[in-house]
Amino acid sequence: MELDDTDREILRALQADGRTPFSEIARRIDMSSATVHDRVNRMEEAGVIRGYHADVDPDAVGLDTSAIVGLRVEQGRENETLERLADIEGVQELTLTTGEWDIVMRVHAEDTDGLRELMFDTVAQMDGFARSQTMVVLDTEYESKELPL
């Protein structure tokens, strides 16, 4: 789907606050609410807009330990490993990568015992698992969900 400047303005507004009413976006860009609604529907159908989510603070819900984990898996088992990892509670993000690690994931747990359990009792026991490196996140200084449009 080809995006024009108006689509990008709508996306910027929704990235900043997904609950912004279409009428407010329409006012900002001097367009009718119906047109904004139509454009948003078109971007949703094309997969440009993948969904709307609440940004929940992990610490506020008792997930005080976060980690970035690099995983090496047996060659040819990357896709099945990604599918299994996606079903594990606490796994927030999965990326297929080049370099030393086949998969890099971000995980959240209640504490270091929960992280140990997730890594040793779940991930390390998976068929195809070769090795991992876990880096505990001490603090997240900056995180953005907004793409540069």
PDB file of C-alpha atoms in Angstrom:
ATOM      1  CA  MET A   1       0.000   0.000   0.000  1.00  0.00           C
ATOM      2  CA  GLU A   2       1.318   3.416  -0.958  1.00  0.00           C
ATOM      3  CA  LEU A   3       1.012   5.965   1.880  1.00  0.00           C
ATOM      4  CA  ASP A   4       0.585   9.645   1.157  1.00  0.00           C
ATOM      5  CA  ASP A   5       1.364  12.558   3.478  1.00  0.00           C
ATOM      6  CA  THR A   6      -2.170  12.545   4.878  1.00  0.00           C
ATOM      7  CA  ASP A   7      -1.955   8.841   5.753  1.00  0.00           C
ATOM      8  CA  ARG A   8       1.337   9.530   7.525  1.00  0.00           C
ATOM      9  CA  GLU A   9      -0.229  12.397   9.521  1.00  0.00           C
ATOM     10  CA  ILE A  10      -3.043  10.086  10.601  1.00  0.00           C
ATOM     11  CA  LEU A  11      -0.535   7.411  11.594  1.00  0.00           C
ATOM     12  CA  ARG A  12       1.541   9.905  13.588  1.00  0.00           C
ATOM     13  CA  ALA A  13      -1.549  10.945  15.535  1.00  0.00           C
ATOM     14  CA  LEU A  14      -2.579   7.350  16.236  1.00  0.00           C
ATOM     15  CA  GLN A  15       0.961   6.336  17.252  1.00  0.00           C
ATOM     16  CA  ALA A  16       1.072   9.184  19.752  1.00  0.00           C
ATOM     17  CA  ASP A  17      -2.330   8.217  21.173  1.00  0.00           C
ATOM     18  CA  GLY A  18      -4.333   5.367  19.671  1.00  0.00           C
ATOM     19  CA  ARG A  19      -7.456   6.658  21.411  1.00  0.00           C
ATOM     20  CA  THR A  20      -7.462   9.987  19.590  1.00  0.00           C
ATOM     21  CA  PRO A  21     -10.950  10.433  18.139  1.00  0.00           C
ATOM     22  CA  PHE A  22     -11.147  10.571  14.361  1.00  0.00           C
ATOM     23  CA  SER A  23     -12.900  13.920  14.731  1.00  0.00           C
ATOM     24  CA  GLU A  24      -9.821  15.338  16.490  1.00  0.00           C
ATOM     25  CA  ILE A  25      -7.454  13.953  13.845  1.00  0.00           C
ATOM     26  CA  ALA A  26      -9.736  15.345  11.132  1.00  0.00           C
ATOM     27  CA  ARG A  27      -9.672  18.773  12.778  1.00  0.00           C
ATOM     28  CA  ARG A  28      -5.848  18.735  12.947  1.00  0.00           C
ATOM     29  CA  ILE A  29      -5.396  17.872   9.284  1.00  0.00           C
ATOM     30  CA  ASP A  30      -8.391  19.820   7.952  1.00  0.00           C
ATOM     31  CA  MET A  31     -10.352  16.839   6.678  1.00  0.00           C
ATOM     32  CA  SER A  32     -13.736  15.265   7.408  1.00  0.00           C
ATOM     33  CA  SER A  33     -14.072  12.601  10.104  1.00  0.00           C
ATOM     34  CA  ALA A  34     -15.589  10.234   7.541  1.00  0.00           C
ATOM     35  CA  THR A  35     -12.508  10.549   5.320  1.00  0.00           C
ATOM     36  CA  VAL A  36     -10.173   9.883   8.263  1.00  0.00           C
ATOM     37  CA  HIS A  37     -12.306   6.879   9.183  1.00  0.00           C
ATOM     38  CA  ASP A  38     -12.130   5.546   5.615  1.00  0.00           C
ATOM     39  CA  ARG A  39      -8.356   6.016   5.473  1.00  0.00           C
ATOM     40  CA  VAL A  40      -7.858   4.267   8.821  1.00  0.00           C
ATOM     41  CA  ASN A  41     -10.043   1.358   7.684  1.00  0.00           C
ATOM     42  CA  ARG A  42      -8.019   1.098   4.470  1.00  0.00           C
ATOM     43  CA  MET A  43      -4.736   1.050   6.437  1.00  0.00           C
ATOM     44  CA  GLU A  44      -6.126  -1.573   8.839  1.00  0.00           C
ATOM     45  CA  GLU A  45      -7.248  -3.803   5.957  1.00  0.00           C
ATOM     46  CA  ALA A  46      -3.841  -3.434   4.250  1.00  0.00           C
ATOM     47  CA  GLY A  47      -2.056  -4.427   7.471  1.00  0.00           C
ATOM     48  CA  VAL A  48      -0.358  -1.051   7.914  1.00  0.00           C
ATOM     49  CA  ILE A  49      -2.174  -0.643  11.239  1.00  0.00           C
ATOM     50  CA  ARG A  50      -1.799  -3.971  13.048  1.00  0.00           C
ATOM     51  CA  GLY A  51      -3.820  -3.175  16.148  1.00  0.00           C
ATOM     52  CA  TYR A  52      -4.372  -0.940  19.151  1.00  0.00           C
ATOM     53  CA  HIS A  53      -2.873  -1.780  22.517  1.00  0.00           C
ATOM     54  CA  ALA A  54      -2.531  -0.455  26.037  1.00  0.00           C
ATOM     55  CA  ASP A  55       1.101   0.269  26.972  1.00  0.00           C
ATOM     56  CA  VAL A  56       1.332  -1.498  30.348  1.00  0.00           C
ATOM     57  CA  ASP A  57       4.272  -0.872  32.683  1.00  0.00           C
ATOM     58  CA  PRO A  58       5.714  -4.326  33.561  1.00  0.00           C
ATOM     59  CA  ASP A  59       6.837  -3.137  37.023  1.00  0.00           C
ATOM     60  CA  ALA A  60       3.316  -1.914  37.820  1.00  0.00           C
ATOM     61  CA  VAL A  61       1.918  -5.428  37.281  1.00  0.00           C
ATOM     62  CA  GLY A  62       4.644  -7.230  39.251  1.00  0.00           C
ATOM     63  CA  LEU A  63       6.980  -8.151  36.390  1.00  0.00           C
ATOM     64  CA  ASP A  64      10.061  -6.569  37.955  1.00  0.00           C
ATOM     65  CA  THR A  65      12.695  -8.557  36.039  1.00  0.00           C
ATOM     66  CA  SER A  66      13.320  -8.118  32.326  1.00  0.00           C
ATOM     67  CA  ALA A  67      15.980  -9.683  30.152  1.00  0.00           C
ATOM     68  CA  ILE A  68      17.253  -9.715  26.609  1.00  0.00           C
ATOM     69  CA  VAL A  69      18.115 -13.269  25.562  1.00  0.00           C
ATOM     70  CA  GLY A  70      20.160 -14.405  22.598  1.00  0.00           C
ATOM     71  CA  LEU A  71      19.339 -17.956  21.478  1.00  0.00           C
ATOM     72  CA  ARG A  72      21.211 -20.324  19.209  1.00  0.00           C
ATOM     73  CA  VAL A  73      19.047 -23.131  17.821  1.00  0.00           C
ATOM     74  CA  GLU A  74      19.755 -26.090  15.600  1.00  0.00           C
ATOM     75  CA  GLN A  75      19.960 -25.080  11.959  1.00  0.00           C
ATOM     76  CA  GLY A  76      16.596 -25.398  10.215  1.00  0.00           C
ATOM     77  CA  ARG A  77      14.576 -25.264  13.464  1.00  0.00           C
ATOM     78  CA  GLU A  78      14.262 -21.501  13.723  1.00  0.00           C
ATOM     79  CA  ASN A  79      10.615 -21.245  12.625  1.00  0.00           C
ATOM     80  CA  GLU A  80       9.305 -24.015  14.872  1.00  0.00           C
ATOM     81  CA  THR A  81      11.313 -22.554  17.772  1.00  0.00           C
ATOM     82  CA  LEU A  82       9.809 -19.103  17.162  1.00  0.00           C
ATOM     83  CA  GLU A  83       6.310 -20.611  17.179  1.00  0.00           C
ATOM     84  CA  ARG A  84       6.924 -22.430  20.470  1.00  0.00           C
ATOM     85  CA  LEU A  85       8.565 -19.412  22.099  1.00  0.00           C
ATOM     86  CA  ALA A  86       5.601 -17.217  21.146  1.00  0.00           C
ATOM     87  CA  ASP A  87       3.365 -19.426  23.297  1.00  0.00           C
ATOM     88  CA  ILE A  88       5.471 -18.973  26.453  1.00  0.00           C
ATOM     89  CA  GLU A  89       4.097 -16.594  29.067  1.00  0.00           C
ATOM     90  CA  GLY A  90       6.551 -13.793  29.701  1.00  0.00           C
ATOM     91  CA  VAL A  91       7.985 -13.652  26.180  1.00  0.00           C
ATOM     92  CA  GLN A  92       7.290 -10.147  24.919  1.00  0.00           C
ATOM     93  CA  GLU A  93       9.282  -9.898  21.709  1.00  0.00           C
ATOM     94  CA  LEU A  94      10.925 -12.340  19.312  1.00  0.00           C
ATOM     95  CA  THR A  95      13.253 -11.410  16.474  1.00  0.00           C
ATOM     96  CA  LEU A  96      14.995 -13.631  13.945  1.00  0.00           C
ATOM     97  CA  THR A  97      18.494 -12.218  13.549  1.00  0.00           C
ATOM     98  CA  THR A  98      21.810 -12.584  11.811  1.00  0.00           C
ATOM     99  CA  GLY A  99      25.116 -12.882  13.630  1.00  0.00           C
ATOM    100  CA  GLU A 100      25.919 -14.834  16.760  1.00  0.00           C
ATOM    101  CA  TRP A 101      22.299 -15.405  17.779  1.00  0.00           C
ATOM    102  CA  ASP A 102      19.548 -16.925  15.649  1.00  0.00           C
ATOM    103  CA  ILE A 103      16.801 -15.469  17.819  1.00  0.00           C
ATOM    104  CA  VAL A 104      16.804 -12.532  20.205  1.00  0.00           C
ATOM    105  CA  MET A 105      13.924 -12.238  22.625  1.00  0.00           C
ATOM    106  CA  ARG A 106      12.801  -9.901  25.373  1.00  0.00           C
ATOM    107  CA  VAL A 107      11.208 -11.542  28.390  1.00  0.00           C
ATOM    108  CA  HIS A 108       9.558 -10.399  31.618  1.00  0.00           C
ATOM    109  CA  ALA A 109       9.313 -12.305  34.897  1.00  0.00           C
ATOM    110  CA  GLU A 110       8.272 -11.551  38.466  1.00  0.00           C
ATOM    111  CA  ASP A 111      11.814 -11.951  39.771  1.00  0.00           C
ATOM    112  CA  THR A 112      15.118 -13.711  39.066  1.00  0.00           C
ATOM    113  CA  ASP A 113      13.653 -17.046  40.223  1.00  0.00           C
ATOM    114  CA  GLY A 114      10.931 -16.660  37.594  1.00  0.00           C
ATOM    115  CA  LEU A 115      13.542 -15.762  34.969  1.00  0.00           C
ATOM    116  CA  ARG A 116      15.625 -18.802  35.917  1.00  0.00           C
ATOM    117  CA  GLU A 117      12.566 -21.029  35.659  1.00  0.00           C
ATOM    118  CA  LEU A 118      11.621 -19.578  32.269  1.00  0.00           C
ATOM    119  CA  MET A 119      15.131 -20.072  30.901  1.00  0.00           C
ATOM    120  CA  PHE A 120      16.223 -23.375  32.474  1.00  0.00           C
ATOM    121  CA  ASP A 121      12.928 -25.219  32.870  1.00  0.00           C
ATOM    122  CA  THR A 122      11.213 -24.043  29.692  1.00  0.00           C
ATOM    123  CA  VAL A 123      13.469 -22.580  27.001  1.00  0.00           C
ATOM    124  CA  ALA A 124      16.557 -24.743  27.573  1.00  0.00           C
ATOM    125  CA  GLN A 125      14.395 -27.893  27.504  1.00  0.00           C
ATOM    126  CA  MET A 126      12.976 -27.199  24.035  1.00  0.00           C
ATOM    127  CA  ASP A 127      13.906 -29.491  21.155  1.00  0.00           C
ATOM    128  CA  GLY A 128      16.404 -27.708  18.958  1.00  0.00           C
ATOM    129  CA  PHE A 129      17.805 -25.503  21.737  1.00  0.00           C
ATOM    130  CA  ALA A 130      21.591 -25.177  21.474  1.00  0.00           C
ATOM    131  CA  ARG A 131      22.646 -22.357  23.810  1.00  0.00           C
ATOM    132  CA  SER A 132      21.695 -18.939  25.092  1.00  0.00           C
ATOM    133  CA  GLN A 133      22.992 -15.790  26.683  1.00  0.00           C
ATOM    134  CA  THR A 134      20.747 -13.888  29.075  1.00  0.00           C
ATOM    135  CA  MET A 135      21.325 -10.223  29.799  1.00  0.00           C
ATOM    136  CA  VAL A 136      19.252  -8.895  32.692  1.00  0.00           C
ATOM    137  CA  VAL A 137      17.919  -5.406  32.024  1.00  0.00           C
ATOM    138  CA  LEU A 138      18.869  -3.123  34.907  1.00  0.00           C
ATOM    139  CA  ASP A 139      16.805  -0.171  33.701  1.00  0.00           C
ATOM    140  CA  THR A 140      15.116   0.917  30.484  1.00  0.00           C
ATOM    141  CA  GLU A 141      16.107   4.519  29.893  1.00  0.00           C
ATOM    142  CA  TYR A 142      14.233   5.032  26.629  1.00  0.00           C
ATOM    143  CA  GLU A 143      11.715   3.013  24.660  1.00  0.00           C
ATOM    144  CA  SER A 144       9.550   4.187  21.788  1.00  0.00           C
ATOM    145  CA  LYS A 145       6.744   2.456  19.977  1.00  0.00           C
ATOM    146  CA  GLU A 146       6.523   5.250  17.417  1.00  0.00           C
ATOM    147  CA  LEU A 147       8.028   4.691  13.979  1.00  0.00           C
ATOM    148  CA  PRO A 148       9.632   7.629  12.157  1.00  0.00           C
ATOM    149  CA  LEU A 149       7.012   8.493   9.556  1.00  0.00           C
TER     150      LEU A 149
END
